[in-house]
mmCIF file of C-alpha atoms in Angstrom:
data_model
loop_
_atom_site.group_PDB
_atom_site.id
_atom_site.type_symbol
_atom_site.label_atom_id
_atom_site.label_comp_id
_atom_site.label_asym_id
_atom_site.label_seq_id
_atom_site.Cartn_x
_atom_site.Cartn_y
_atom_site.Cartn_z
ATOM 1 C CA MET A 1 51.788 -34.558 -33.530
ATOM 2 C CA GLN A 2 48.751 -33.253 -31.643
ATOM 3 C CA SER A 3 47.432 -34.927 -28.594
ATOM 4 C CA VAL A 4 43.974 -36.421 -28.656
ATOM 5 C CA ALA A 5 42.745 -34.024 -25.941
ATOM 6 C CA SER A 6 43.558 -30.904 -27.983
ATOM 7 C CA THR A 7 41.870 -32.258 -31.117
ATOM 8 C CA TYR A 8 38.399 -32.529 -29.624
ATOM 9 C CA PRO A 9 36.706 -29.590 -27.890
ATOM 10 C CA GLU A 10 35.584 -30.063 -24.301
ATOM 11 C CA LYS A 11 32.017 -31.130 -23.847
ATOM 12 C CA PRO A 12 29.958 -28.828 -21.626
ATOM 13 C CA SER A 13 28.962 -30.184 -18.265
ATOM 14 C CA ARG A 14 25.639 -32.004 -18.267
ATOM 15 C CA ASN A 15 24.883 -30.886 -14.706
ATOM 16 C CA VAL A 16 22.045 -28.374 -15.217
ATOM 17 C CA ALA A 17 21.170 -27.960 -11.532
ATOM 18 C CA PRO A 18 23.332 -24.837 -11.025
ATOM 19 C CA ARG A 19 21.760 -23.181 -14.064
ATOM 20 C CA VAL A 20 18.232 -24.015 -12.899
ATOM 21 C CA PHE A 21 18.932 -22.714 -9.406
ATOM 22 C CA ALA A 22 20.416 -19.502 -10.822
ATOM 23 C CA VAL A 23 17.269 -18.859 -12.868
ATOM 24 C CA LEU A 24 15.024 -19.640 -9.885
ATOM 25 C CA ALA A 25 17.076 -17.346 -7.637
ATOM 26 C CA LEU A 26 16.735 -14.535 -10.175
ATOM 27 C CA ILE A 27 12.957 -15.017 -10.383
ATOM 28 C CA LEU A 28 12.663 -15.133 -6.591
ATOM 29 C CA ALA A 29 14.685 -11.922 -6.273
ATOM 30 C CA GLY A 30 12.335 -10.229 -8.750
ATOM 31 C CA VAL A 31 9.272 -11.368 -6.798
ATOM 32 C CA VAL A 32 10.760 -10.098 -3.528
ATOM 33 C CA VAL A 33 11.572 -6.704 -5.048
ATOM 34 C CA ALA A 34 8.068 -6.444 -6.536
ATOM 35 C CA ALA A 35 6.488 -7.356 -3.186
ATOM 36 C CA LEU A 36 8.579 -4.757 -1.354
ATOM 37 C CA VAL A 37 7.671 -2.044 -3.846
ATOM 38 C CA ALA A 38 3.980 -2.975 -3.758
ATOM 39 C CA GLY A 39 4.025 -3.072 0.042
ATOM 40 C CA SER A 40 5.578 0.362 0.294
ATOM 41 C CA LEU A 41 3.017 1.807 -2.135
ATOM 42 C CA GLY A 42 0.093 -0.430 -1.141
ATOM 43 C CA GLY A 43 -2.856 1.967 -1.107
ATOM 44 C CA SER A 44 -1.265 4.482 1.189
ATOM 45 C CA SER A 45 -0.611 7.091 -1.444
ATOM 46 C CA SER A 46 -3.444 9.593 -1.526
ATOM 47 C CA SER A 47 -2.484 10.901 -4.961
ATOM 48 C CA THR A 48 -2.518 7.553 -6.750
ATOM 49 C CA SER A 49 -5.127 5.551 -4.901
ATOM 50 C CA THR A 50 -8.658 5.306 -6.185
ATOM 51 C CA THR A 51 -11.558 3.811 -4.375
ATOM 52 C CA THR A 52 -14.283 1.998 -6.248
ATOM 53 C CA ALA A 53 -17.221 0.923 -4.168
ATOM 54 C CA THR A 54 -19.435 -1.987 -5.055
ATOM 55 C CA HIS A 55 -22.246 -0.365 -3.087
ATOM 56 C CA ALA A 56 -23.153 3.154 -2.071
ATOM 57 C CA PRO A 57 -21.571 4.306 1.190
ATOM 58 C CA SER A 58 -24.025 4.115 4.062
ATOM 59 C CA GLY A 59 -22.777 7.292 5.714
ATOM 60 C CA PRO A 60 -20.728 7.965 8.806
ATOM 61 C CA LYS A 61 -21.728 6.732 12.241
ATOM 62 C CA ASP A 62 -20.365 9.921 13.841
ATOM 63 C CA PRO A 63 -19.721 13.427 12.471
ATOM 64 C CA TYR A 64 -15.974 13.020 13.100
ATOM 65 C CA TYR A 65 -13.326 10.334 13.394
ATOM 66 C CA VAL A 66 -10.470 10.268 15.905
ATOM 67 C CA VAL A 67 -7.334 8.909 14.213
ATOM 68 C CA LYS A 68 -5.679 5.725 15.485
ATOM 69 C CA THR A 69 -2.126 4.590 14.757
ATOM 70 C CA GLY A 70 -1.775 3.419 11.146
ATOM 71 C CA ASP A 71 -4.918 5.153 9.870
ATOM 72 C CA ASN A 72 -5.085 6.959 6.552
ATOM 73 C CA PHE A 73 -8.030 8.315 4.561
ATOM 74 C CA THR A 74 -8.658 4.932 2.919
ATOM 75 C CA THR A 75 -8.848 2.973 6.179
ATOM 76 C CA ILE A 76 -11.033 5.661 7.754
ATOM 77 C CA ALA A 77 -13.375 5.699 4.740
ATOM 78 C CA LYS A 78 -13.815 1.928 4.883
ATOM 79 C CA ALA A 79 -14.398 1.938 8.639
ATOM 80 C CA GLU A 80 -16.936 4.767 8.507
ATOM 81 C CA GLY A 81 -18.763 3.898 5.276
ATOM 82 C CA VAL A 82 -17.865 7.071 3.382
ATOM 83 C CA SER A 83 -15.752 7.752 0.311
ATOM 84 C CA THR A 84 -12.117 8.793 0.493
ATOM 85 C CA GLU A 85 -12.972 11.691 -1.810
ATOM 86 C CA LEU A 86 -15.491 13.034 0.733
ATOM 87 C CA ILE A 87 -12.858 12.873 3.461
ATOM 88 C CA ARG A 88 -10.347 14.717 1.238
ATOM 89 C CA ARG A 89 -12.897 17.452 0.449
ATOM 90 C CA LEU A 90 -13.908 17.926 4.095
ATOM 91 C CA ASN A 91 -10.294 17.931 5.343
ATOM 92 C CA PRO A 92 -8.253 19.871 2.762
ATOM 93 C CA THR A 93 -5.561 20.803 5.299
ATOM 94 C CA LEU A 94 -4.878 17.199 6.348
ATOM 95 C CA ASP A 95 -2.459 14.861 4.581
ATOM 96 C CA SER A 96 -3.513 11.212 4.596
ATOM 97 C CA GLN A 97 0.125 10.126 4.981
ATOM 98 C CA THR A 98 0.923 12.258 8.033
ATOM 99 C CA LEU A 99 -2.151 11.703 10.195
ATOM 100 C CA GLN A 100 -1.232 11.487 13.864
ATOM 101 C CA PRO A 101 -3.106 9.513 16.523
ATOM 102 C CA GLU A 102 -5.770 11.634 18.227
ATOM 103 C CA ASN A 103 -6.144 13.935 15.155
ATOM 104 C CA CYS A 104 -9.759 14.702 14.333
ATOM 105 C CA VAL A 105 -11.034 14.042 10.801
ATOM 106 C CA ASP A 106 -14.329 15.579 9.654
ATOM 107 C CA LEU A 107 -16.824 13.080 8.256
ATOM 108 C CA VAL A 108 -19.495 15.762 7.837
ATOM 109 C CA PRO A 109 -18.965 19.514 7.524
ATOM 110 C CA HIS A 110 -17.581 20.894 10.803
ATOM 111 C CA GLY A 111 -17.748 17.480 12.478
ATOM 112 C CA CYS A 112 -14.647 18.121 14.588
ATOM 113 C CA ARG A 113 -16.229 21.288 15.954
ATOM 114 C CA LYS A 114 -18.888 19.069 17.515
ATOM 115 C CA LEU A 115 -16.138 17.057 19.219
ATOM 116 C CA ALA A 116 -14.511 20.248 20.466
ATOM 117 C CA ALA A 117 -17.847 21.474 21.825
ATOM 118 C CA GLN A 118 -18.335 18.162 23.658
ATOM 119 C CA ASN A 119 -14.916 18.564 25.243
ATOM 120 C CA GLY A 120 -15.584 22.145 26.289
ATOM 121 C CA GLY A 121 -13.386 23.762 23.664
#
């Protein structure tokens, strides 16, 4: 004769909290990964970034820009009121990702030459 316990299948646990937390943890992990990827790409890539202006650039304040820590072509363009494309064209030998502090970036043709002339070089 069979026992009563083996005749009826076990009922699943009604405690859904672990399942809900597992789903939430998975979603949170996905958000964190997406934020890390977006942060590492976040506008710093010169080959994939595009700049769309809502107004025409007003033009540079100076003929050159001296790079500060953390600058790239996009941050320089915004600070100086010029397009990133103009900066790329005027500085074909510079890489936006490897700019070093104290580098000179042309904002007009031969702008850095004017800085060199001011400094006696």
